[in-house]
Amino acid sequence: MLASQRRSAIAELVEREGAVRISELVDRLGVSDMTIRRDIDRLSSDGVVERVHGGAVAREGMRRSEEPGFAAKSLLQQAEKRAIARAAAALVEPGSAIGISAGTTTIELARHLVTVPGLTVVTNSLPAAQLLHEAGGPGQTVILTGGVPTPSDALVGPIAVAALGSLHVDLLFLGVHGVDAKAGLTTPNLVEADTNRALIRAGLRVCVLADATKWGVVGLGTFGRLDDADVFITDSGLPPGARRAVTEHAGELVVVDPDGGN
């Protein structure tokens, strides 16, 4: 395969799937890791894709009604998400009941919770439920809401909302597609917005997990206000104006350093 043909194939995969990993491209195209990296660099410089750690993602911004897949989102802001997850995990007490919404930041949180004893986790995240079911320690209980899966591996819809209506958790960890001072907490999926509202109602306290790139992004549907956040955890990339807005409305702002945790 010629280099131009190979780069066209990579661009088509990114357009179709939203994101590709270098390791996946090495297997699919039968070339070296360095060759794929050079191809992605060329496509990135040509404005075709956006290079990220471990692969490439679609360059064009998502429309407000479009929802990126879990694989695409998992390649973005990895260090920031890990730091946010560490700070969030520090809030979890053994023996408590918590809620975890779907998302790539919340799955990082789930990885930090597998050793917390006596934990009960209510979640609509398929990856989080699977991780905790397979790796969670003795005494942990995982309650999966049920519902219809979205591209971001969230279970949503009337079944999920009905299940959440009879549940109560001490602390809810909520991922978001976008955050804005006026629009609040948003998602491009209106059915997921309904499910997230039900999650918020189930939480005694709400902790929003949002890396700095989420600020100013407005999805199609609002499911909460900044005032709904008792704790808002983000990274040091959040601009000063956004920090002031969060401080004015949320109960507590926690800013983490991606290079060194909190």
XYZ file of C-alpha atoms in Angstrom:
262
model
C 0.000 0.000 0.000
C 1.301 3.432 -0.937
C 1.740 6.059 1.781
C -1.046 8.184 0.286
C -3.402 5.190 0.264
C -2.487 4.358 3.841
C -3.166 7.929 5.010
C -6.509 7.911 3.184
C -7.432 4.700 4.972
C -6.519 6.263 8.333
C -8.570 9.377 7.570
C -11.585 7.249 6.620
C -11.329 5.242 9.843
C -11.171 8.413 11.935
C -14.159 9.897 10.111
C -16.206 6.714 10.533
C -15.255 5.783 14.099
C -14.425 9.166 15.594
C -11.037 7.990 16.855
C -8.346 5.398 16.199
C -5.482 4.081 18.275
C -1.962 3.683 16.916
C -1.847 0.055 18.047
C -5.082 -0.649 16.171
C -3.716 0.932 12.980
C -0.494 -1.085 13.229
C -2.566 -4.288 13.296
C -4.967 -3.234 10.563
C -2.440 -1.828 8.115
C 0.509 -4.114 8.840
C 3.122 -1.382 9.210
C 5.351 -0.189 12.031
C 4.426 2.030 14.929
C 6.750 4.768 13.626
C 5.144 4.669 10.180
C 1.690 5.195 11.671
C 2.966 8.053 13.829
C 4.434 9.771 10.763
C 1.155 9.278 8.881
C -0.830 10.821 11.728
C 1.621 13.723 11.955
C 1.141 14.374 8.245
C -2.659 14.150 8.481
C -2.609 16.447 11.491
C -0.449 19.061 9.745
C -2.808 18.874 6.752
C -5.760 19.584 9.029
C -7.443 16.231 8.385
C -7.279 14.748 11.916
C -6.241 15.847 15.376
C -3.302 14.013 16.895
C -3.756 12.951 20.529
C -1.771 10.746 22.869
C -2.019 7.189 21.554
C -3.822 7.924 18.303
C -5.954 10.422 16.401
C -9.468 11.834 16.640
C -11.782 13.630 14.252
C -10.785 17.262 13.908
C -14.166 18.848 13.226
C -16.067 20.052 16.291
C -19.082 18.015 17.275
C -22.483 19.520 16.516
C -24.690 20.126 19.532
C -26.875 17.153 18.648
C -23.983 14.758 17.988
C -22.577 12.423 20.613
C -18.970 11.183 20.431
C -18.293 7.521 21.125
C -16.587 6.239 24.257
C -13.415 5.259 22.358
C -13.083 8.714 20.823
C -13.492 10.508 24.139
C -11.151 8.152 25.999
C -8.198 9.401 23.938
C -8.657 13.015 25.020
C -7.207 14.810 28.103
C -6.004 11.554 29.645
C -3.674 13.102 32.236
C -6.332 15.604 33.285
C -8.961 12.909 33.684
C -6.645 10.750 35.796
C -5.835 13.684 38.104
C -9.516 14.599 38.452
C -10.357 10.969 39.224
C -7.717 10.804 41.966
C -9.166 13.876 43.648
C -12.692 12.495 43.351
C -11.709 9.118 44.807
C -10.397 10.884 47.920
C -13.982 11.934 48.706
C -15.278 8.349 48.875
C -15.618 6.765 52.305
C -15.650 2.998 52.927
C -19.140 1.610 53.344
C -20.839 4.492 51.572
C -23.298 4.405 48.671
C -22.249 6.400 45.630
C -23.535 7.045 42.135
C -21.357 7.152 39.030
C -22.669 8.517 35.753
C -21.354 7.386 32.399
C -18.237 8.966 30.899
C -14.522 8.582 30.356
C -13.598 10.604 33.445
C -15.922 8.586 35.657
C -14.436 5.311 34.399
C -11.068 6.596 35.617
C -12.709 7.193 38.983
C -14.043 3.636 39.021
C -10.486 2.329 38.606
C -9.533 4.087 41.842
C -12.454 2.601 43.765
C -11.898 -1.126 43.300
C -10.173 -1.429 46.695
C -12.643 0.640 48.748
C -14.297 -1.806 51.187
C -18.051 -2.087 51.590
C -18.809 0.285 48.746
C -22.193 0.276 47.007
C -22.097 1.766 43.519
C -25.150 2.748 41.502
C -24.255 3.438 37.880
C -25.625 3.726 34.354
C -22.120 3.245 32.921
C -21.587 -0.132 31.292
C -17.742 0.092 31.471
C -17.776 1.188 35.120
C -20.154 -1.587 36.119
C -18.075 -4.217 34.327
C -14.808 -2.947 35.811
C -16.122 -2.907 39.380
C -17.898 -6.241 38.970
C -14.725 -7.952 37.732
C -12.079 -6.159 39.828
C -13.953 -4.876 42.859
C -12.988 -6.240 46.241
C -15.101 -8.244 48.703
C -18.071 -6.407 50.124
C -18.617 -4.192 47.106
C -22.055 -4.092 45.482
C -22.695 -2.825 41.949
C -26.208 -1.793 40.920
C -26.667 -1.258 37.167
C -29.676 0.874 36.269
C -30.687 -0.896 33.087
C -31.826 0.984 30.010
C -30.762 1.471 26.392
C -27.036 2.026 25.649
C -25.839 5.223 23.933
C -22.653 5.714 21.840
C -20.920 6.773 25.066
C -21.868 3.463 26.747
C -24.458 5.070 29.032
C -27.667 3.241 29.878
C -30.517 5.713 29.441
C -34.266 5.938 28.990
C -37.419 5.238 31.031
C -36.078 2.036 32.582
C -32.981 3.806 33.901
C -35.018 6.771 35.168
C -37.519 4.464 36.900
C -34.734 2.507 38.621
C -33.069 5.682 39.852
C -36.368 7.058 41.163
C -36.314 4.654 44.112
C -32.592 4.903 44.914
C -30.585 7.284 47.083
C -26.800 7.685 47.223
C -24.563 9.632 49.576
C -22.506 11.146 46.779
C -23.037 11.278 43.005
C -20.107 11.648 40.616
C -21.329 13.244 37.430
C -19.515 13.491 34.114
C -20.551 16.091 31.542
C -20.297 16.701 27.811
C -20.150 20.458 28.326
C -20.358 23.162 31.001
C -21.366 26.773 30.514
C -22.161 29.584 32.933
C -25.583 30.170 31.341
C -26.477 26.790 29.840
C -25.213 24.799 32.825
C -24.418 21.089 32.527
C -25.235 19.776 29.063
C -25.230 16.713 26.820
C -26.004 16.195 23.113
C -28.306 13.268 23.972
C -31.736 14.348 25.230
C -32.565 10.910 26.640
C -29.280 10.892 28.537
C -30.209 14.337 29.883
C -33.352 12.812 31.455
C -31.296 10.034 33.022
C -28.725 12.479 34.373
C -31.499 14.513 35.996
C -32.659 11.334 37.724
C -29.094 10.688 38.893
C -28.901 14.193 40.361
C -32.176 13.682 42.213
C -30.809 10.443 43.690
C -27.684 12.108 45.089
C -27.527 13.644 48.550
C -24.438 15.499 47.303
C -23.311 16.001 43.708
C -19.714 16.123 42.497
C -19.185 17.241 38.889
C -16.060 15.972 37.102
C -15.122 18.146 34.118
C -11.741 18.802 32.557
C -11.065 22.339 31.347
C -11.888 21.600 27.699
C -15.527 21.026 28.685
C -15.947 24.684 29.661
C -17.881 26.703 27.091
C -19.128 23.576 25.311
C -22.928 23.594 25.045
C -24.748 20.405 24.150
C -28.324 20.211 22.919
C -29.903 19.517 26.304
C -29.339 20.972 29.774
C -29.704 18.521 32.658
C -28.410 20.586 35.553
C -27.162 23.955 36.764
C -23.794 24.879 38.202
C -25.701 25.379 41.458
C -26.442 21.640 41.477
C -22.743 20.911 42.062
C -21.759 20.653 45.708
C -18.212 19.967 44.470
C -16.778 20.803 41.034
C -13.463 19.117 40.191
C -11.503 20.332 37.185
C -7.899 20.835 36.078
C -5.537 23.802 36.100
C -6.332 24.610 32.476
C -9.653 26.172 33.487
C -9.425 29.923 32.720
C -9.837 32.544 35.497
C -13.266 33.715 34.314
C -14.600 30.175 34.384
C -13.147 29.632 37.850
C -14.980 32.711 39.103
C -18.243 31.489 37.602
C -17.902 28.068 39.210
C -16.901 29.573 42.566
C -19.958 31.845 42.521
C -22.403 28.992 41.896
C -20.949 25.620 42.941
C -20.421 24.700 46.562
C -16.676 24.013 46.242
C -14.165 24.276 43.405
C -11.267 21.786 43.367
C -8.516 22.399 40.802
C -5.979 19.635 40.137
C -2.613 19.661 38.413
C -2.457 17.018 35.653
C 1.287 16.657 36.216
C 1.100 16.144 39.945
C -2.396 15.360 41.121
C -4.064 17.957 43.411
